[in-house]
GROMACS .gro file of C-alpha atoms in nm:
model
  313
    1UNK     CA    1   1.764   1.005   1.505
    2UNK     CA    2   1.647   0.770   1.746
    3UNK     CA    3   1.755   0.352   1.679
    4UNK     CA    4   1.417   0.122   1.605
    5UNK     CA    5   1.456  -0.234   1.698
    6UNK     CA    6   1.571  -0.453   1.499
    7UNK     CA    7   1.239  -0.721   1.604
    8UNK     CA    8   0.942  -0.692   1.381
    9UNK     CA    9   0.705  -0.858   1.650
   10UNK     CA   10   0.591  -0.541   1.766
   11UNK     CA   11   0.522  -0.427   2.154
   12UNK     CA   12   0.386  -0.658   2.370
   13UNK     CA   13   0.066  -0.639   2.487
   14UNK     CA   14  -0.127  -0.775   2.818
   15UNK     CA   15  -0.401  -0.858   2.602
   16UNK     CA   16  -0.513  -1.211   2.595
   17UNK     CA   17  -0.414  -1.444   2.331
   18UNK     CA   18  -0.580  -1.720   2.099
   19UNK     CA   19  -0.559  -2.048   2.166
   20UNK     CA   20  -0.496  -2.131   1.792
   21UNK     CA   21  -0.164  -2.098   1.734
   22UNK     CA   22   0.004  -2.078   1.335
   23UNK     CA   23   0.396  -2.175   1.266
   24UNK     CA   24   0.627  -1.897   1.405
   25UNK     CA   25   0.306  -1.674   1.545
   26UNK     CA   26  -0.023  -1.619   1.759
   27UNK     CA   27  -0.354  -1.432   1.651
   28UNK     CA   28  -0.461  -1.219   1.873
   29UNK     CA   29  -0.805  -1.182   2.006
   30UNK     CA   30  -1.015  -0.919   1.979
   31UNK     CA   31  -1.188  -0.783   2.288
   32UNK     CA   32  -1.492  -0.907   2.385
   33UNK     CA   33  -1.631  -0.633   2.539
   34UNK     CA   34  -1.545  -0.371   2.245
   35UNK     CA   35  -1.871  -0.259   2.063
   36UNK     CA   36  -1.629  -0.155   1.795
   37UNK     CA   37  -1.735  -0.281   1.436
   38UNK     CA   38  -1.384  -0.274   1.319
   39UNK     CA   39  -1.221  -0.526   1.636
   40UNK     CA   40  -0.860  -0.584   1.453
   41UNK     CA   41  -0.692  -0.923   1.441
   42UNK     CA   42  -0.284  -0.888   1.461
   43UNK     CA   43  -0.024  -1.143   1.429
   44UNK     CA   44   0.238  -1.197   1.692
   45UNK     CA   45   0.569  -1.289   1.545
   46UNK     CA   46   0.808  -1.509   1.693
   47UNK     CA   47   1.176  -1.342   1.713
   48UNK     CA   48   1.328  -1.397   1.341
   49UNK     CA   49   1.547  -1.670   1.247
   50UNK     CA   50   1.776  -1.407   1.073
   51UNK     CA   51   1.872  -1.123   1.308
   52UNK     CA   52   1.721  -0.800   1.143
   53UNK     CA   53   1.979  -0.473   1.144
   54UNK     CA   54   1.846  -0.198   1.276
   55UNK     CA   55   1.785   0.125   1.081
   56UNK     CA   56   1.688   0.472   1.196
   57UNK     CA   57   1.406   0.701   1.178
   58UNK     CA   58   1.390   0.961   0.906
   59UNK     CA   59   1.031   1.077   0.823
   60UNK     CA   60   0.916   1.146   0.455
   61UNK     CA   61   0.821   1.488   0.364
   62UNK     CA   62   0.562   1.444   0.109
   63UNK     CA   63   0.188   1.505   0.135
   64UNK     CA   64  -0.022   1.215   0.271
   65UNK     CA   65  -0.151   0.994   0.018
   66UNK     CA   66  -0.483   0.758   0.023
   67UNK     CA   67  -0.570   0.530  -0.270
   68UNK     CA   68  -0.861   0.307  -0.308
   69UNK     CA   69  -0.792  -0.030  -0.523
   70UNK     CA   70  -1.113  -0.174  -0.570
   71UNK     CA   71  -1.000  -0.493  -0.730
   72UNK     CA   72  -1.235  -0.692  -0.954
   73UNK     CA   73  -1.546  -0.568  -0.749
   74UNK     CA   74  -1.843  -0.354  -0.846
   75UNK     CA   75  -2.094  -0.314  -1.117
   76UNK     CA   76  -2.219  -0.022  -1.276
   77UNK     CA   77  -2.494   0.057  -1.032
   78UNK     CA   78  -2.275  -0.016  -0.740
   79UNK     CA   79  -2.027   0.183  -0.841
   80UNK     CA   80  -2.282   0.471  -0.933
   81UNK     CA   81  -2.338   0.488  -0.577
   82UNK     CA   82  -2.016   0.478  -0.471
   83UNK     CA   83  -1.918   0.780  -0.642
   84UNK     CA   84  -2.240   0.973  -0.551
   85UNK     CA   85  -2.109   0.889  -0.207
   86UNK     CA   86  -1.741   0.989  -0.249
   87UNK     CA   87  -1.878   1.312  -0.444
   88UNK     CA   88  -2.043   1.381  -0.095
   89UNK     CA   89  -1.744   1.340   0.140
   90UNK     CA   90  -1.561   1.589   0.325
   91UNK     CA   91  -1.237   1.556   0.276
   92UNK     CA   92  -0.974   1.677   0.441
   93UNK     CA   93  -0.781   1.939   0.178
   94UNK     CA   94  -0.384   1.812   0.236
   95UNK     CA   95  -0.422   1.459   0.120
   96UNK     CA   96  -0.424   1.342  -0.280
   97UNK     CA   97  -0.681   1.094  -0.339
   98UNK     CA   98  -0.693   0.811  -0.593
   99UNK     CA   99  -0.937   0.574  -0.685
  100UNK     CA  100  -0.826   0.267  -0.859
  101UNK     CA  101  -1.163   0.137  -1.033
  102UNK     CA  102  -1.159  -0.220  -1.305
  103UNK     CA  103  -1.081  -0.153  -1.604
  104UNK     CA  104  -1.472  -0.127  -1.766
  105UNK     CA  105  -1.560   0.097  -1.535
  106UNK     CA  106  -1.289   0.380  -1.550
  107UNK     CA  107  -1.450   0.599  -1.760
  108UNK     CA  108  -1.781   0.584  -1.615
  109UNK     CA  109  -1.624   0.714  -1.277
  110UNK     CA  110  -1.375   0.949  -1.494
  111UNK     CA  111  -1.689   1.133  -1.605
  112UNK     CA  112  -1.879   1.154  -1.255
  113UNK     CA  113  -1.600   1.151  -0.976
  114UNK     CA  114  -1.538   1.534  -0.864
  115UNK     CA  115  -1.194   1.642  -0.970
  116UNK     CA  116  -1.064   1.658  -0.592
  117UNK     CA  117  -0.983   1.239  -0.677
  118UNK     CA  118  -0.779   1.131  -0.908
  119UNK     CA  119  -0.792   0.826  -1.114
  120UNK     CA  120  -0.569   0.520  -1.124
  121UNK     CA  121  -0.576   0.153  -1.302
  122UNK     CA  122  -0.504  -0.131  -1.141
  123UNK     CA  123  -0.218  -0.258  -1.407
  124UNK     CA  124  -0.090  -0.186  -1.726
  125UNK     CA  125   0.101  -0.319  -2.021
  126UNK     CA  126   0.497  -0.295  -2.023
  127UNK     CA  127   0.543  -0.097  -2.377
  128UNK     CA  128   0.349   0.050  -2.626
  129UNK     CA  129   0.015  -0.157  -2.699
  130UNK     CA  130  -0.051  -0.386  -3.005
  131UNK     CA  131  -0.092  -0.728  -3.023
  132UNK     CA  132  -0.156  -0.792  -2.682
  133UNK     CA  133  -0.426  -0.993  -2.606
  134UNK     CA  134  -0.620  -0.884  -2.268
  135UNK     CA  135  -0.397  -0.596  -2.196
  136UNK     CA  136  -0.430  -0.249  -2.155
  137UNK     CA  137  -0.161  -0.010  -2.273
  138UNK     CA  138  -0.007   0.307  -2.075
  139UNK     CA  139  -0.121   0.509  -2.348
  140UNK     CA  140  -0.491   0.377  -2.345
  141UNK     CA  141  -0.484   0.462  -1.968
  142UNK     CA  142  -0.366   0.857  -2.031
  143UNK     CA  143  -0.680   0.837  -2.305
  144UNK     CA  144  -0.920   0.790  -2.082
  145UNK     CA  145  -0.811   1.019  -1.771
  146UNK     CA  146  -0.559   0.802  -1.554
  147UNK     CA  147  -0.321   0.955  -1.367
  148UNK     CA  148  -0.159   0.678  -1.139
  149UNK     CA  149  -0.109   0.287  -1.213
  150UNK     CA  150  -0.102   0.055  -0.939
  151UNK     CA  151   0.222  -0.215  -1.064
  152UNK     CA  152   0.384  -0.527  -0.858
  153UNK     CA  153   0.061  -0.577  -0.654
  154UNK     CA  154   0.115  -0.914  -0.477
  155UNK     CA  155  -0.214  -1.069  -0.635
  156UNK     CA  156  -0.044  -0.968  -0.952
  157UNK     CA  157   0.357  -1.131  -0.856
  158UNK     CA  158   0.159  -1.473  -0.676
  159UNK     CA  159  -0.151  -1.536  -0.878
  160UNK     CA  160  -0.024  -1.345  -1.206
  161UNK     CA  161   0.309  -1.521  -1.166
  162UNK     CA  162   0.488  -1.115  -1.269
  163UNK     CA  163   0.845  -1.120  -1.160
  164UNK     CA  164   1.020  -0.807  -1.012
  165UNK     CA  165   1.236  -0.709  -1.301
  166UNK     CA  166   0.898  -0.743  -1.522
  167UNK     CA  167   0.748  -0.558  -1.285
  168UNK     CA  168   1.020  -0.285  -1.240
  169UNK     CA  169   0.999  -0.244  -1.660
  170UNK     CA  170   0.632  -0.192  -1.611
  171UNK     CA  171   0.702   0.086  -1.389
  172UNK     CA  172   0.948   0.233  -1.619
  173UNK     CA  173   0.763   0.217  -1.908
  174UNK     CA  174   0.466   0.395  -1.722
  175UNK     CA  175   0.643   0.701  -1.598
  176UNK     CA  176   0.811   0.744  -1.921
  177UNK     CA  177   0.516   0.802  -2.048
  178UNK     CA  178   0.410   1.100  -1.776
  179UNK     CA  179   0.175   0.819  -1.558
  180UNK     CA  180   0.284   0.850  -1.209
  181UNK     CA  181   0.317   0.481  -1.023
  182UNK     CA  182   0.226   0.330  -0.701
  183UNK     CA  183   0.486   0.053  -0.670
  184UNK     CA  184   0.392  -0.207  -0.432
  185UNK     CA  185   0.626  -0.435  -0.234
  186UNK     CA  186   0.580  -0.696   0.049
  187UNK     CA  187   0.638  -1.031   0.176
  188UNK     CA  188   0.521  -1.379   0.228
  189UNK     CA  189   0.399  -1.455   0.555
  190UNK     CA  190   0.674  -1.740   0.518
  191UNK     CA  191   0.892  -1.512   0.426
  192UNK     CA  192   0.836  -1.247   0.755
  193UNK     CA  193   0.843  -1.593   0.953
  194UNK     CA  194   1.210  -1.682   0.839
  195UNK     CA  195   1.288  -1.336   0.915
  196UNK     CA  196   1.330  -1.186   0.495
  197UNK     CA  197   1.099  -0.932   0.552
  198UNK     CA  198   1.364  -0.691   0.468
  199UNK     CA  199   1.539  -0.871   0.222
  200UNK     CA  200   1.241  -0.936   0.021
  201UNK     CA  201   1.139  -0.571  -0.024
  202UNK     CA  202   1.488  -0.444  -0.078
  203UNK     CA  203   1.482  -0.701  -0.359
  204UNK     CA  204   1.130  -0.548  -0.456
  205UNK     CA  205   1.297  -0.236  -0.407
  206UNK     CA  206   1.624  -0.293  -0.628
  207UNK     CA  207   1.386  -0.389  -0.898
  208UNK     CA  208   1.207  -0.051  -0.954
  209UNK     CA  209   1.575   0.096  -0.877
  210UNK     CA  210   1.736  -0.039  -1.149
  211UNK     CA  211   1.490   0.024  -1.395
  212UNK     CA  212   1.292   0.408  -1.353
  213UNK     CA  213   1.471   0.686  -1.439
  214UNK     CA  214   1.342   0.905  -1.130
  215UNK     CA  215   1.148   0.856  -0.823
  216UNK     CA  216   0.919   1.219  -0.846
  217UNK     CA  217   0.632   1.017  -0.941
  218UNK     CA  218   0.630   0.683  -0.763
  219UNK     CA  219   0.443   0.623  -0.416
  220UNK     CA  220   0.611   0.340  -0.249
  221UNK     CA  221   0.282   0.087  -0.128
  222UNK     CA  222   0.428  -0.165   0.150
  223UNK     CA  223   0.179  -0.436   0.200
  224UNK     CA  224   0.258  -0.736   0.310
  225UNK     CA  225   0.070  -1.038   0.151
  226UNK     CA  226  -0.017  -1.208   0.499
  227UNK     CA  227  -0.269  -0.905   0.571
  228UNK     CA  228  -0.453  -0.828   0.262
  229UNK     CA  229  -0.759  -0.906   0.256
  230UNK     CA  230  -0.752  -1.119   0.552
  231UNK     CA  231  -0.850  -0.905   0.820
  232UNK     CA  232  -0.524  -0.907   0.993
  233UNK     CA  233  -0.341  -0.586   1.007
  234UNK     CA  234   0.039  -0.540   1.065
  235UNK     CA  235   0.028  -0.352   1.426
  236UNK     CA  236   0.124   0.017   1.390
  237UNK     CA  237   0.452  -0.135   1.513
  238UNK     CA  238   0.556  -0.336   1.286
  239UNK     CA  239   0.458  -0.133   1.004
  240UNK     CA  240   0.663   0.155   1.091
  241UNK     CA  241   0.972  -0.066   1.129
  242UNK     CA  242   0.943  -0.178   0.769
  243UNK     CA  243   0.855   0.183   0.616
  244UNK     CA  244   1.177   0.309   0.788
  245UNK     CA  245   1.386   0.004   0.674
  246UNK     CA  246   1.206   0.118   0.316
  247UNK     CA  247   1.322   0.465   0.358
  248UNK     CA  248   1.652   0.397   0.442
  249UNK     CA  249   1.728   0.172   0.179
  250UNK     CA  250   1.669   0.436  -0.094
  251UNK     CA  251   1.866   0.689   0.120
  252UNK     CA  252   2.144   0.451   0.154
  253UNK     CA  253   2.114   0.317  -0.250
  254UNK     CA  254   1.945   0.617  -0.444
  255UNK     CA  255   1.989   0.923  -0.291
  256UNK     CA  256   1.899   1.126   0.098
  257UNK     CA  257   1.675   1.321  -0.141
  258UNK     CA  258   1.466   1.047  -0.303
  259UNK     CA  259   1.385   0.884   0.062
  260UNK     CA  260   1.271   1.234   0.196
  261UNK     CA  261   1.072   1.257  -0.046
  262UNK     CA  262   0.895   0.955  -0.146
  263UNK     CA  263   0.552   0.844   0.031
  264UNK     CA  264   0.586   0.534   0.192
  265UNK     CA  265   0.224   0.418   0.236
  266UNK     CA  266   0.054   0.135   0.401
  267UNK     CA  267  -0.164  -0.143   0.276
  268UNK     CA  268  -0.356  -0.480   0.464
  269UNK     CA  269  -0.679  -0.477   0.549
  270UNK     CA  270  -0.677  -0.048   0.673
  271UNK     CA  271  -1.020   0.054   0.749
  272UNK     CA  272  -1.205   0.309   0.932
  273UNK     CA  273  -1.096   0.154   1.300
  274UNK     CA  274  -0.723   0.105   1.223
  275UNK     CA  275  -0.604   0.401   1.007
  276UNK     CA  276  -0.578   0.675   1.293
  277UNK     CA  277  -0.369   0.478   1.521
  278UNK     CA  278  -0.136   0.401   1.151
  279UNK     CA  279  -0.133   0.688   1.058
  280UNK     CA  280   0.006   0.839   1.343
  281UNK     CA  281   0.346   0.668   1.277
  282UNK     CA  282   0.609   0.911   1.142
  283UNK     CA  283   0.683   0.693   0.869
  284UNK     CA  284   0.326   0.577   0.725
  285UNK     CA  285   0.231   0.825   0.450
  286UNK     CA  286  -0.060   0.690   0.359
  287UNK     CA  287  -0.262   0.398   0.267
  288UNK     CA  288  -0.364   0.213  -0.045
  289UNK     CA  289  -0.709   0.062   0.099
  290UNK     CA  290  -0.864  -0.261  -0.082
  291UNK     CA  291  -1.194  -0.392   0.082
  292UNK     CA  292  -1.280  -0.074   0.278
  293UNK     CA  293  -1.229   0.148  -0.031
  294UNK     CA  294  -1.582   0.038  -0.178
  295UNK     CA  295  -1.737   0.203   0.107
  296UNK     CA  296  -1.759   0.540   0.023
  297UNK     CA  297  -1.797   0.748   0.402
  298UNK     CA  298  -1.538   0.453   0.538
  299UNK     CA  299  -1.293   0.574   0.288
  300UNK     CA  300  -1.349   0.920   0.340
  301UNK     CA  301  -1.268   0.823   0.741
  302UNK     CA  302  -0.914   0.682   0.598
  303UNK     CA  303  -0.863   0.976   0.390
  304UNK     CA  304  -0.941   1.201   0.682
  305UNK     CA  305  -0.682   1.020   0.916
  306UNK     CA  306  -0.429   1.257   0.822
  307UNK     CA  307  -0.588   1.450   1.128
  308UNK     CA  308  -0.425   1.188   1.330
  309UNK     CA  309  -0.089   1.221   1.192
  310UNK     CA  310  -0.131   1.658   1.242
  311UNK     CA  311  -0.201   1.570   1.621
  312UNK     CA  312   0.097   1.301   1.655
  313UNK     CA  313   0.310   1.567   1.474
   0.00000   0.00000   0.00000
């Protein structure tokens, strides 16, 4: 197994650099003379304050994964048209497919979404519903045709204010009750800057890990906070380097097993122009897609990136 380095600033590259420079990194600038609607910002990262250990490559074995996490965005009309659009996709046949719509809306696109995608929510409560103002229970969810949660999203731990262990007893709670979970980790651009990348989602990690009792239905979501929904992406690079660190944490504290098996996906800002060259990394299983998910023929592109990841194979 070959030894990844233990810098997450990536390759460099003789493309030209921004002037504007942030603490600890450099945006760089797209091409000028690309015609491509999807130029990509990515940060450059000073080397770490706090030397990262290196880990080593062991690629997952489970079937790619794409989910689409449409936030608090749509309206019934938009969404109507969304679905007609995703109900007209080709889609490549070895990838499972979730769509994550709000709340209101999951039963409108439960009863017009072809069966070839599945439906998630976007959260859930910790236990068994009652009087819980504003929440939605686990149960409520399997009601109305969810199969998949999304839990510890970051705009959930830094807006919300939900902690890991929190978290990690949502998770628990939701696959005891036969709802499979995509369990998100990631880290502060602050926290990549001082170099905790790794410690921060091994704590992330450690949370779920001391809570579920079995990883069969959990997909692992690594996105880190600095590129969602900002239009910077984590190079191909640097996202690989933290899905193997991922992967060998749970061989090295669940089981060899558990981190074969578990999908390690990606999430920041993927669209149609970034996911081929991601998904060509061994380790990237996927992709849990926010903004570019509400576009129903750019998701399908994502979804069909797998192709990518057949040819790098």
């Amino acid at each position: 197994m070959a030894m990844l380095s233990t810098s997450l600033s990536g390759p460099k590259s003789a493309t030209s650099y921004c002037a504007t420079e942030f603490s600890g990194l450099r945006r760089l600038c797209p091409n000028n003379n690309t015609n491509n609607s999807h130029s990509q910002s990515f940060l450059r990262f000073s080397s770490p304050r706090k030397p990262l250990r290196g880990v080593f490559a062991m690629a997952g074995t489970g079937q790619f994964f794409v989910g689409g996490n449409w936030k608090c965005n749509g309206t019934k009309e938009s969404i109507t048209k969304l679905v007609s659009d995703l109900n007209s996709a080709k889609l490549e046949s070895d990838v499972d497919v979730v769509v994550a719509p709000p709340f209101i809306y999951i039963d409108q696109v439960r009863s017009s979404l072809t069966d070839r995608i599945e439906i998630s929510a976007q959260n859930s409560w910790v236990s068994k519903g009652g009087a819980f103002t504003g929440e939605i229970s686990v149960e409520q969810l399997k009601d109305i045709g969810c199969k998949w949660v999304i839990l510890g999203h970051s705009e959930r731990r830094h807006v919300i204010g939900e902690d890991d262990q929190f978290i990690g007893k949502k998770a628990a709670y939701a696959l005891s009750q036969g709802v499979g979970v995509i369990a998100c980790i990631g880290e502060l651009l602050e926290e990549r800057e001082a170099g905790k990348t790794f410690d921060v989602c091994y704590q992330q990690l450690k949370a779920y890990a001391d809570a579920v009792p079995s990883w069969d239905n959990i997909v692992i979501a690594y996105e880190p906070v600095w590129a969602i929904g900002t239009g910077v992406v984590a190079t191909p690079a640097q996202a690989q380097e933290v899905h193997v660190a991922v992967r060998d944490w749970l061989k090295n504290n669940v089981s060899a097993e558990v981190a074969s098996k578990t999908r390690i996906i990606y999430g920041g800002s993927v669209n149609g122009g970034n996911c081929a060259e991601l998904a060509k990394q061994e380790d990237i299983d996927g992709f849990l897609v926010g903004g570019a998910s509400l576009k129903g023929p750019e998701f399908a592109t994502i979804v069909n990136s797998v192709t990518s990841k057949k040819v790098a194979a």
